[in-house]
Coordinates of C-alpha atoms and ligand atoms in Angstrom, one line a residue:
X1 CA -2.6 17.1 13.5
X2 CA -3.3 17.2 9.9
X3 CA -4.9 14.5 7.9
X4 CA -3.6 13.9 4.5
X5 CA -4.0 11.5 1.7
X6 CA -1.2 11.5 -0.8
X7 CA -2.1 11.2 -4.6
X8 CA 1.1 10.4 -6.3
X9 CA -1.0 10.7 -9.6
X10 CA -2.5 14.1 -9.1
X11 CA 0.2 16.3 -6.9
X12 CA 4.3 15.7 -6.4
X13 CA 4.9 12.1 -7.7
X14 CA 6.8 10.3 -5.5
X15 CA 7.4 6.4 -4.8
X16 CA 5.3 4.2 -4.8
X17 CA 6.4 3.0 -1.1
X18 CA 5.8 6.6 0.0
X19 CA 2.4 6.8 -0.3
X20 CA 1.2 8.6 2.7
X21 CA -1.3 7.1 5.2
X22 CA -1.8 9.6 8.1
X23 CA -4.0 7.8 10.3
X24 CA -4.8 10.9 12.9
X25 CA -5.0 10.2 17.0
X26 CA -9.2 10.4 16.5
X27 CA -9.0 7.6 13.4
X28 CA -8.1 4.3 15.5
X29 CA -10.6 5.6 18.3
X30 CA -13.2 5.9 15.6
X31 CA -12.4 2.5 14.0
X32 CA -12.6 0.7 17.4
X33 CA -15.5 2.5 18.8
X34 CA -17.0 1.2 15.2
X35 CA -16.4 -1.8 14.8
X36 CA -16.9 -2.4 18.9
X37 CA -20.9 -2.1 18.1
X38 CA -20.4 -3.8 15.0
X39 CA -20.1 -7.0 17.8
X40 CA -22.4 -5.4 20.5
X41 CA -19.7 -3.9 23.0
X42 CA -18.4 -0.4 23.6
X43 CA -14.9 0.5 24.4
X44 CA -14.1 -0.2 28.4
X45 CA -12.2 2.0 30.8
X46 CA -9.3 0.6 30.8
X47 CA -5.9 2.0 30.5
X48 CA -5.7 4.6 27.7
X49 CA -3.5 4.3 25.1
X50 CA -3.5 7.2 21.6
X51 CA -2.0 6.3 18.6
X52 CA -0.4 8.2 15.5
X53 CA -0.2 5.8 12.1
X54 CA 2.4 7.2 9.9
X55 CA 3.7 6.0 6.4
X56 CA 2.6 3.9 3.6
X57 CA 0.0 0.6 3.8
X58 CA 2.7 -1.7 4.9
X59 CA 3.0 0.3 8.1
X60 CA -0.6 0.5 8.6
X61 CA -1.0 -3.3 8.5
X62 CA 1.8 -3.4 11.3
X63 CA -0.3 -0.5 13.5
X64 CA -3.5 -3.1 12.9
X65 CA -1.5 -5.5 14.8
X66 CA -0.4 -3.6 17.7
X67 CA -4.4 -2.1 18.1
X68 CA -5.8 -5.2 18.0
X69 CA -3.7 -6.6 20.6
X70 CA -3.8 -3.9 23.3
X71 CA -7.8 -4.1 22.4
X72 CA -7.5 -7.6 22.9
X73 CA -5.8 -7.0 26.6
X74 CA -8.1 -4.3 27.1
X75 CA -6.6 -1.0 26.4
X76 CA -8.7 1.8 25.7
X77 CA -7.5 3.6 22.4
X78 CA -8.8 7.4 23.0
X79 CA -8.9 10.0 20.2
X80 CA -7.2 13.1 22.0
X81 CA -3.8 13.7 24.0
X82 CA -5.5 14.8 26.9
X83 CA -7.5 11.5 27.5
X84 CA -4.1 9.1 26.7
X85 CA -2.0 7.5 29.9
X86 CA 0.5 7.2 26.8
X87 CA 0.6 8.0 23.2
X88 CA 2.7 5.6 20.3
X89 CA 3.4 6.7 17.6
X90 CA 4.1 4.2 14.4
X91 CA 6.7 6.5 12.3
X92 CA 8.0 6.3 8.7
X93 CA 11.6 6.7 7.6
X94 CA 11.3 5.7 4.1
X95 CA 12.5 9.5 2.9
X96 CA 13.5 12.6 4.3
X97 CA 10.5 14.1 3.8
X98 CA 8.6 11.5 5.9
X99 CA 11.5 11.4 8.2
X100 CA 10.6 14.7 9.5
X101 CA 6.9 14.3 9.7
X102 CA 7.7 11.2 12.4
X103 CA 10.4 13.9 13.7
X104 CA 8.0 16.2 14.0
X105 CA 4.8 14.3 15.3
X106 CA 6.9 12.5 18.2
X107 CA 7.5 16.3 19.2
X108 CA 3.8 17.0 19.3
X109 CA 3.2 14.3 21.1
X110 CA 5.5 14.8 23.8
X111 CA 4.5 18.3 24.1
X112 CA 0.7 17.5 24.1
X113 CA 1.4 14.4 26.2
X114 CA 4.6 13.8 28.0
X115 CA 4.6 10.0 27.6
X116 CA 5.5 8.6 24.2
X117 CA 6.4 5.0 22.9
X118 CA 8.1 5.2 19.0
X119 CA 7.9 2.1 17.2
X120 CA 7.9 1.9 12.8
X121 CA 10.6 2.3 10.4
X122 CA 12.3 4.9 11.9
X123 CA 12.6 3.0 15.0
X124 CA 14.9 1.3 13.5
X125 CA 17.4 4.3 13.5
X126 CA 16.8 4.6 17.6
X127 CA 20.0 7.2 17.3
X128 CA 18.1 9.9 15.3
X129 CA 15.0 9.6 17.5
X130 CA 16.4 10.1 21.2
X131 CA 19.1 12.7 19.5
X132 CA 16.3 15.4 18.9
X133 CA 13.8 13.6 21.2
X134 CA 16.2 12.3 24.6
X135 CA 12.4 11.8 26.3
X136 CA 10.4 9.2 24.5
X137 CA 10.0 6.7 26.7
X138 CA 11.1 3.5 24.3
X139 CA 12.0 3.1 20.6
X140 CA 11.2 -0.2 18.7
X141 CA 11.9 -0.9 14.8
X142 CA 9.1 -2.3 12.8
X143 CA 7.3 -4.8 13.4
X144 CA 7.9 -5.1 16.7
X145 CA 4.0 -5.5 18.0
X146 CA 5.7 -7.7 20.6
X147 CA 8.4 -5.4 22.1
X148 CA 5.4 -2.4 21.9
X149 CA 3.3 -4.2 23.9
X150 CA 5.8 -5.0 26.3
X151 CA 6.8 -1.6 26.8
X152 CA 3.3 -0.4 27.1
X153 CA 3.1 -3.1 30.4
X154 CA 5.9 -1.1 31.9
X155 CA 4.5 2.7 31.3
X156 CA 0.8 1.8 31.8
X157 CA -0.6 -1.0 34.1
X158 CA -2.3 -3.8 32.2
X159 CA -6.1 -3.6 32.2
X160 CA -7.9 -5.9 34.3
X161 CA -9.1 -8.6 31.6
X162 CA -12.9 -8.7 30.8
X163 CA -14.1 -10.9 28.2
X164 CA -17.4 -9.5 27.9
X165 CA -16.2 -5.8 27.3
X166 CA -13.0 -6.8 25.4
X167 CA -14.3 -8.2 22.7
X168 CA -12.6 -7.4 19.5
X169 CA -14.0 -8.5 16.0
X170 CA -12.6 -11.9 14.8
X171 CA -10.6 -10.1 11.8
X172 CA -8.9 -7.5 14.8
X173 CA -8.8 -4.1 14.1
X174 CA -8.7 -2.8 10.9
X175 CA -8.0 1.1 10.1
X176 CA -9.4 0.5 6.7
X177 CA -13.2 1.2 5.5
X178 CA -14.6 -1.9 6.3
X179 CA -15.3 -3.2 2.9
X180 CA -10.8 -3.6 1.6
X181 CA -8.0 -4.3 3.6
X182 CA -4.9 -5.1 3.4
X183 CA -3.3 -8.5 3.5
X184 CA 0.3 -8.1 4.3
X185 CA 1.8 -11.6 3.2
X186 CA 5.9 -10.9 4.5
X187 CA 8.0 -8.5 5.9
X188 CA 11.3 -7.1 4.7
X189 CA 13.2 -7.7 1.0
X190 CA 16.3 -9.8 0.0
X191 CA 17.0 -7.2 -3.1
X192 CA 19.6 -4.1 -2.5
X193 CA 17.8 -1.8 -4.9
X194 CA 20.3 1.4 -4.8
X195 CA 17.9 4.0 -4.0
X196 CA 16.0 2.0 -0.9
X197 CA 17.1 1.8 2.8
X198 CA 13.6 -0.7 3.6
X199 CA 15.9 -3.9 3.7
X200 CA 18.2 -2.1 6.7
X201 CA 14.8 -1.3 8.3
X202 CA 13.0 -4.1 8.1
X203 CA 15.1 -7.0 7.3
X204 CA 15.5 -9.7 4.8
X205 CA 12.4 -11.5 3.5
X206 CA 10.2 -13.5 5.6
X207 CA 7.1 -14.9 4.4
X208 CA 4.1 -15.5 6.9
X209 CA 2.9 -19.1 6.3
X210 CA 0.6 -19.5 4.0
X211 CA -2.1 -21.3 6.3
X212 CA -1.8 -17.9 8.5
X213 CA -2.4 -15.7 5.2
X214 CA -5.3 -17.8 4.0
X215 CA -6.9 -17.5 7.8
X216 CA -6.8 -13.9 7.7
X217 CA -7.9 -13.4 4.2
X218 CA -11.1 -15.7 5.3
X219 CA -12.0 -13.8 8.1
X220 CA -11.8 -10.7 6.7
X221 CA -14.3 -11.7 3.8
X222 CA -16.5 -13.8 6.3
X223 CA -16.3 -10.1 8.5
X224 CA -17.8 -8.3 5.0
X225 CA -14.6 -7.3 3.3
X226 CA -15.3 -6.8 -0.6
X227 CA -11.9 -6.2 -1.7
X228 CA -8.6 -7.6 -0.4
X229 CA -5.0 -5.3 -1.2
X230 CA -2.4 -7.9 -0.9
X231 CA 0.9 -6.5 -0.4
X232 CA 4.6 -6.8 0.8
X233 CA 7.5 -5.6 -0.3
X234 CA 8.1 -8.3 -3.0
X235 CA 4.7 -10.3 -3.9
X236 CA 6.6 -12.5 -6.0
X237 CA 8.6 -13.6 -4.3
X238 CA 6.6 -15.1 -1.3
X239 CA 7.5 -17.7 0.0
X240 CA 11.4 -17.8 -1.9
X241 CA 12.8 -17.2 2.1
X242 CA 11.1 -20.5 3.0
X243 CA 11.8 -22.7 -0.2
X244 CA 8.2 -22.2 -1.0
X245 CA 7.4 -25.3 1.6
X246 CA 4.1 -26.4 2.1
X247 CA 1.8 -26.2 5.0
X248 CA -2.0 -26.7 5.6
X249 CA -5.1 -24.7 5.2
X250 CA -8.8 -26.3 5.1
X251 CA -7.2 -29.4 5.7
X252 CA -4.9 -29.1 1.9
X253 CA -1.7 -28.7 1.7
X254 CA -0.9 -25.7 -0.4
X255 CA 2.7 -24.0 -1.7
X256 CA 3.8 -20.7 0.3
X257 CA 3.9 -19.4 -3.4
X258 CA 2.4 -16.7 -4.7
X259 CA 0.4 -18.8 -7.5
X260 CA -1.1 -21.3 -4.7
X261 CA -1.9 -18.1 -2.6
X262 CA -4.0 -16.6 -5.5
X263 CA -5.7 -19.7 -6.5
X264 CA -7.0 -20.1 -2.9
X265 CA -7.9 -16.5 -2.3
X266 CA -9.8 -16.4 -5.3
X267 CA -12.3 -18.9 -3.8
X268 CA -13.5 -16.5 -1.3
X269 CA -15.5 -14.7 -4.1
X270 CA -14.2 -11.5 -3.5
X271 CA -11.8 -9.0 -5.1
X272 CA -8.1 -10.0 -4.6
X273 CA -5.8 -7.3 -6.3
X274 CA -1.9 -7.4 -6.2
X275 CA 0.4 -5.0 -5.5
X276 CA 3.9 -4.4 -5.6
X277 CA 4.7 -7.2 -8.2
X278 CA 8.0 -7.5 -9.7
X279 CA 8.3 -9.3 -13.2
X280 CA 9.7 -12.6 -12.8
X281 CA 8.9 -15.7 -15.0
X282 CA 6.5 -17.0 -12.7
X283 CA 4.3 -13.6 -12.7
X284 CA 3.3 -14.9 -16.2
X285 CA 1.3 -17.9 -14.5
X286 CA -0.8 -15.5 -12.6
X287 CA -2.3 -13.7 -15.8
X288 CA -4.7 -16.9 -17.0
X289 CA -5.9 -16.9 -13.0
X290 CA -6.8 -12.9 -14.3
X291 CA -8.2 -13.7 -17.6
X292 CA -10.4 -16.7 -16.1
X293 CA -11.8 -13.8 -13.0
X294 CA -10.6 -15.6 -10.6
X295 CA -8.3 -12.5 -9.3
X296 CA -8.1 -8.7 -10.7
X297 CA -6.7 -8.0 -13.8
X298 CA -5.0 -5.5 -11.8
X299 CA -0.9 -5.7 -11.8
X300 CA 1.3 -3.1 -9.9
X301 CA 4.6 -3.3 -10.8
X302 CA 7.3 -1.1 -9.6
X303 CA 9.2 -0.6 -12.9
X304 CA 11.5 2.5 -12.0
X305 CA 12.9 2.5 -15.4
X306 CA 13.8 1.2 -19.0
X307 CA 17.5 1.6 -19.2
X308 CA 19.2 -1.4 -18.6
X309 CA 22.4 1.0 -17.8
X310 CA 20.2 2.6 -14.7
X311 CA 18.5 -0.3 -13.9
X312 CA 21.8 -2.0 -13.0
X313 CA 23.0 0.9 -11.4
X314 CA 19.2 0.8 -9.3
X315 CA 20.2 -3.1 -8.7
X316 CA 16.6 -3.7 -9.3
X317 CA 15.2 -7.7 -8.9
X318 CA 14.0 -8.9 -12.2
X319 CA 15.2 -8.4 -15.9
X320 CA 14.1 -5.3 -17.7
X321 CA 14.6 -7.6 -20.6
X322 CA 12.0 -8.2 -22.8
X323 CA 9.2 -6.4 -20.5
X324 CA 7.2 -4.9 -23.2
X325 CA 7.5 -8.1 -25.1
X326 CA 6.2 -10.0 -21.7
X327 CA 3.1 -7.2 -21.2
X328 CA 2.1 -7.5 -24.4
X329 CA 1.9 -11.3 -24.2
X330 CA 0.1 -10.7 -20.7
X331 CA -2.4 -8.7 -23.1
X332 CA -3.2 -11.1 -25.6
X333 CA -3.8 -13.7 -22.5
X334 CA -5.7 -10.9 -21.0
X335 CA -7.2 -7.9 -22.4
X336 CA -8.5 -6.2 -19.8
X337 CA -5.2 -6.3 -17.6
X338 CA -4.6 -3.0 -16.0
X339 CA -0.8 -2.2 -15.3
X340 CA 0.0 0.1 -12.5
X341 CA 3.7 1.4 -12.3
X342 CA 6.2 3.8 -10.8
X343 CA 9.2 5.3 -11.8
X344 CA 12.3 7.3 -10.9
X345 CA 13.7 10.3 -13.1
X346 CA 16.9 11.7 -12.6
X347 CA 18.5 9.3 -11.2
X348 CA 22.6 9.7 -10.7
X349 CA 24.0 9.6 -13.9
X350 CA 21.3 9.2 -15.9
X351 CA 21.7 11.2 -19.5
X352 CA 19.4 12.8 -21.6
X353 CA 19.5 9.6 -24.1
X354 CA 18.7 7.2 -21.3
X355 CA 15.7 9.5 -20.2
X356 CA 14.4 9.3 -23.8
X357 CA 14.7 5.7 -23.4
X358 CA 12.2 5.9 -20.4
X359 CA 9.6 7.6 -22.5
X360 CA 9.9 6.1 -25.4
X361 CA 9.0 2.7 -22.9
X362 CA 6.3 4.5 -21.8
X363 CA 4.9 5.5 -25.2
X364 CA 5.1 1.9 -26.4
X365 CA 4.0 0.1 -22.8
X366 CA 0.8 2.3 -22.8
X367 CA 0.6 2.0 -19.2
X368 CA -2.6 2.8 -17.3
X369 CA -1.8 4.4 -13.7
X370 CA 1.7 5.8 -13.3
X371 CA 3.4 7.4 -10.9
X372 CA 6.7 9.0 -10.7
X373 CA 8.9 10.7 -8.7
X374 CA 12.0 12.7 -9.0
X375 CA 15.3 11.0 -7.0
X376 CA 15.9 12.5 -3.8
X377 CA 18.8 11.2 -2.1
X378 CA 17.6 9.0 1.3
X379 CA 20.0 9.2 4.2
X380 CA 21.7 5.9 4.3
X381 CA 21.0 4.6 0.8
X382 CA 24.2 3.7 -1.5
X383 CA 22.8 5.7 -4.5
X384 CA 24.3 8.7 -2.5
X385 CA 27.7 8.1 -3.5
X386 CA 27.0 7.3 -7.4
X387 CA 28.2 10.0 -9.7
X388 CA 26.8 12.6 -11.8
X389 CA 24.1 13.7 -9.7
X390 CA 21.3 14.8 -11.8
X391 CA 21.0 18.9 -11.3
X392 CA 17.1 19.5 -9.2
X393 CA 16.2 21.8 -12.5
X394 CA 17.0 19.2 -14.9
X395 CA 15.6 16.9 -12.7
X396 CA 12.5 18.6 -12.4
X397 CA 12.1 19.2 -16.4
X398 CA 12.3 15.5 -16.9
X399 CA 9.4 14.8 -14.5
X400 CA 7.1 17.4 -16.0
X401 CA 7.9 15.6 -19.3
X402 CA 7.3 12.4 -18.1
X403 CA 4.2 13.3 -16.7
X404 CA 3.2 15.0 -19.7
X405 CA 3.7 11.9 -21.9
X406 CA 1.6 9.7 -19.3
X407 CA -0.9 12.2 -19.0
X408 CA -1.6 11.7 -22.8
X409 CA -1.6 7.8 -22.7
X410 CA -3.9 7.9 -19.5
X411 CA -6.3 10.3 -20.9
X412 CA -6.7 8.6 -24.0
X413 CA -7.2 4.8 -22.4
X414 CA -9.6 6.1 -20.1
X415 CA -11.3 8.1 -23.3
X416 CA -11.3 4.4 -24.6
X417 CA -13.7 3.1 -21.7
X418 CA -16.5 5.7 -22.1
X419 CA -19.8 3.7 -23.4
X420 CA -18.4 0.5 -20.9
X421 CA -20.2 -1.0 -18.2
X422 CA -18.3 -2.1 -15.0
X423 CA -18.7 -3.4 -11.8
X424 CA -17.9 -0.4 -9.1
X425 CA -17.3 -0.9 -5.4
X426 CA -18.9 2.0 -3.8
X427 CA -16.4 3.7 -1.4
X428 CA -18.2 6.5 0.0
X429 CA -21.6 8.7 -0.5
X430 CA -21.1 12.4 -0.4
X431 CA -23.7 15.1 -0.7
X432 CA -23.0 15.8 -4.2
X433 CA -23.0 11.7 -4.9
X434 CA -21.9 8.4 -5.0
X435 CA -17.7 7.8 -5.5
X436 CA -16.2 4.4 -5.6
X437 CA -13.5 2.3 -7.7
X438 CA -13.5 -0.3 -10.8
X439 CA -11.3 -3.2 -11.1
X440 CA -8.7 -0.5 -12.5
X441 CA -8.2 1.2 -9.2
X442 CA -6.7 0.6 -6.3
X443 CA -7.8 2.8 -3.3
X444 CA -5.6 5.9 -2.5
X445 CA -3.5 5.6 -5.2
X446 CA -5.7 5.6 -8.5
X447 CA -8.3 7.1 -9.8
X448 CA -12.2 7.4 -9.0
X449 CA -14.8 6.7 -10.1
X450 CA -17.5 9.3 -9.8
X451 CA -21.4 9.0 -9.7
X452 CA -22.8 12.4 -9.4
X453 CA -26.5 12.6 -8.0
X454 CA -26.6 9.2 -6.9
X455 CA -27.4 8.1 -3.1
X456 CA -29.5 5.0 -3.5
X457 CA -26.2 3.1 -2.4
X458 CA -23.8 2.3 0.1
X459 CA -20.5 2.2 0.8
X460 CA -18.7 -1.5 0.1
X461 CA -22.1 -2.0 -2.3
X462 CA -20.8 -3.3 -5.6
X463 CA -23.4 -1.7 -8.3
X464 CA -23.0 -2.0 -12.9
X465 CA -21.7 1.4 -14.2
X466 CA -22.0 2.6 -17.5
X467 CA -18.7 5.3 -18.3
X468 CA -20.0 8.9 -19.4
X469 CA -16.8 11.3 -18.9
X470 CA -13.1 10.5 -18.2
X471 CA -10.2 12.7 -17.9
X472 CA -6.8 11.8 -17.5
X473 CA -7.2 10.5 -14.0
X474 CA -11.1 9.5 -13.1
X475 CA -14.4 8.8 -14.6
X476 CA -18.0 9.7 -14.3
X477 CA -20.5 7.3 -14.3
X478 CA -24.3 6.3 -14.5
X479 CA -25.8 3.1 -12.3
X480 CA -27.3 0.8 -14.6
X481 CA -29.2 -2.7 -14.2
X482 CA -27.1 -5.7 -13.6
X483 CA -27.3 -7.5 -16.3
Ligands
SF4_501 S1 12.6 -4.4 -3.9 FE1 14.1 -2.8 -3.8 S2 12.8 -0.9 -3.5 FE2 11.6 -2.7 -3.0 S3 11.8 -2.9 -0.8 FE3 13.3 -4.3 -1.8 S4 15.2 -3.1 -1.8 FE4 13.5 -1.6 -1.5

């Protein structure tokens, strides 16, 4: 098995949705076994399950699930093939690309195990699997942590339950460091968008209630968490599914709304940073909760393009209308806001003039973090049969431009922040230093930043930085007093 974290930023941009999260067989053993003597217990021998975590955050949140309830029965999750009654493995299917990595680890495991459960996106397209794999033993679409479990009862015997041994922490298990995770507020998407196959996957919207959001995100900061990732498929619009109605937490009634949800996470006195954002009206009331602290200035926002032609032809939610007009409003509310985006080149029928019209959007928005990635076509999706496929070559060409131009703009804002002092949550302590993140960047997908030389701290510590190098991706920084 190989590990890898993808960088959209540094290496082959692609979507945003495709950022890769390999969690290896050995990573949920680790976690457990971890977080087991964080509450005084060590795994039991029960029934032994491994388990492969494929595909982007979303997909992580969903193999969380299904861990923490076969801990909570008293599964065993062991870190080879060898040791494992049965292996599952949580696949993507967003592209092709990750397609064949699910393809391809399904085959391992059956080779290095016999006995394989296949749950996740691609589960969803049952067909595919048992064509080139007729010996899995069971194929569930995503999240299906119920079905899973089930079919784990009728392949390996339930353990006998011990509540002294299967003790599981009160936030369940978390593949994360311990100090972020993420907070997965709904499942599927109402929009169409052209290029996207996630809505035949994993179905129309359907927001958790907020009192069951607001639980989780208090356990998870009572269990130590510094930093909470919310994230869907469409932050803004939680809670649309379910008329925004309102239910109870700490004895209030609050709005399934994403406003009401930020307003109450920010109470927990940790960092709440949003992702995958689109820019409707209402996003414009979240900016004074940014400018007052209360939540990161910190917006990711899938933009995909700037021509209102390919936008349409993308059938993307929200109005491209007036977007730099809106983010530089969002700027005067709130100067530090950091925008994170992604975007699509060469996508069918897009002309030279209409690429132009990207980068000239890009020159003027000044984003900070960008990401980009060339179209590829994605079995299923309608874009397929637009016209005027854009040649790979030309294709290519327009990413290196577009690139080039945000390589510019992010070199020169981060340029901007050398001599500033902000607060960094340490991530990890090598042997050549300290590395963690600022308010500007989210984990995995953003940049660093880096404290060479220092090992007086500790991972999920949040310590005053003053900025002493930047390039077009991370900075280098120096601890300094808390003032
Ligand atoms: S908003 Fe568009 S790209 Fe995002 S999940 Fe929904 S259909 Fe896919």
């Amino acid at each position: 098995m190989t590990v890898e974290q993808f960088d959209p930023n540094k290496t082959s941009p692609k979507a945003q949705s495709d950022i890769k999260q390999t969690t290896t067989l050995d990573t949920p053993n680790q976690v457990i076994a971890e977080q087991a003597s964080q509450v005084g217990h060590s795994q039991t021998q029960g029934s032994r399950i491994g388990f492969v975590s494929l595909g982007c955050p979303k997909n992580l949140v969903d193999s969380e699930r299904i861990l923490t309830q076969l801990r909570t029965e008293g599964y065993d999750v062991v870190p080879s093939y060898d040791d494992a009654d049965l292996v599952i493995v949580n696949t993507c299917g967003f592209i092709d690309s990750a397609v064949q990595e699910s393809l391809d680890t399904i085959g391992e495991a059956l080779n290095e195990n016999g006995k394989v459960l296949v749950t996740g996106c691609l589960g969803a397209k049952e067909d595919e699997i048992t064509e080139i794999h007729p010996n899995v033993l069971g194929v569930t679409g995503p999240h299906a942590y119920e079905e899973v479990l089930t079919q784990v009862h009728s392949h390996v015997a339930k353990p006998k339950h011990n509540p002294f041994t299967d003790l599981i922490p009160d936030h369940g298990v978390k593949l994360t460091p311990k100090h972020f995770a993420y907070l997965k507020i709904s499942e599927g998407c109402n929009h169409r968008c052209t290029f996207c196959i996630i809505p035949s996957m994993r179905g129309d919207l359907d927001s958790r209630p907020i009192g069951s959001v607001l639980s989780e995100a208090k356990r998870l900061a009572d269990a130590g968490v510094k930093e909470l990732l919310v994230i869907s498929q469409d932050t803004s619009a939680y809670g649309v599914d379910v008329k925004h109605k309102t239910d109870f937490w700490d004895g209030m009634p609050v709005k399934t709304h994403m406003k009401a949800m930020c307003e109450q996470l920010a109470k927990l006195g940790i960092w709440v940073r949003l992702h995958y954002v689109y820019p409707y009206p209402h996003v414009d009331d979240i900016i004074p909760l940014m400018a007052e602290g209360k939540i990161l200035p910190y917006l990711d926002i899938p933009f995909q393009h700037a021509s209102k032609r390919i936008l349409k032809l993308m059938k993307r939610p929200g109005s491209s209308d007036r977007v730099l007009e809106r983010i530089k409003k969002w700027r005067e509310i709130c100067p530090e806001l950091v925008i994170r985006s992604t975007f699509i080149v060469g996508f069918p029928g897009e002309t030279e003039e209409e690429f132009e019209e990207l980068l000239d959007f890009l020159r003027e928005a000044q984003l900070d973090r960008v990401g980009c990635f060339k179209y590829s076509p994605v079995e299923g999706a309608t874009a397929n049969d637009l016209p005027d496929h854009v040649p790979e070559e030309i294709q290519e060409q327009r990413l290196q431009r577009f690139m080039q131009v945000q390589a510019e703009i992010s070199a020169a804002k981060l340029q901007a922040r050398i001599g500033q002092e902000y607060l960094v949550l340490i991530d990890e302590v090598t042997d050549i230093g300290a590395v963690g993140r600022s308010y500007m960047d989210a984990p995995e997908v953003d940049g660093k930043v880096h404290l060479s030389d220092e090992f007086d701290v500790k991972p999920g510590e949040l310590v005053w930085v003053q900025i002493i190098h930047a390039d077009e991706h991370d900075v280098w920084g120096v601890k300094v007093d808390d003032e």
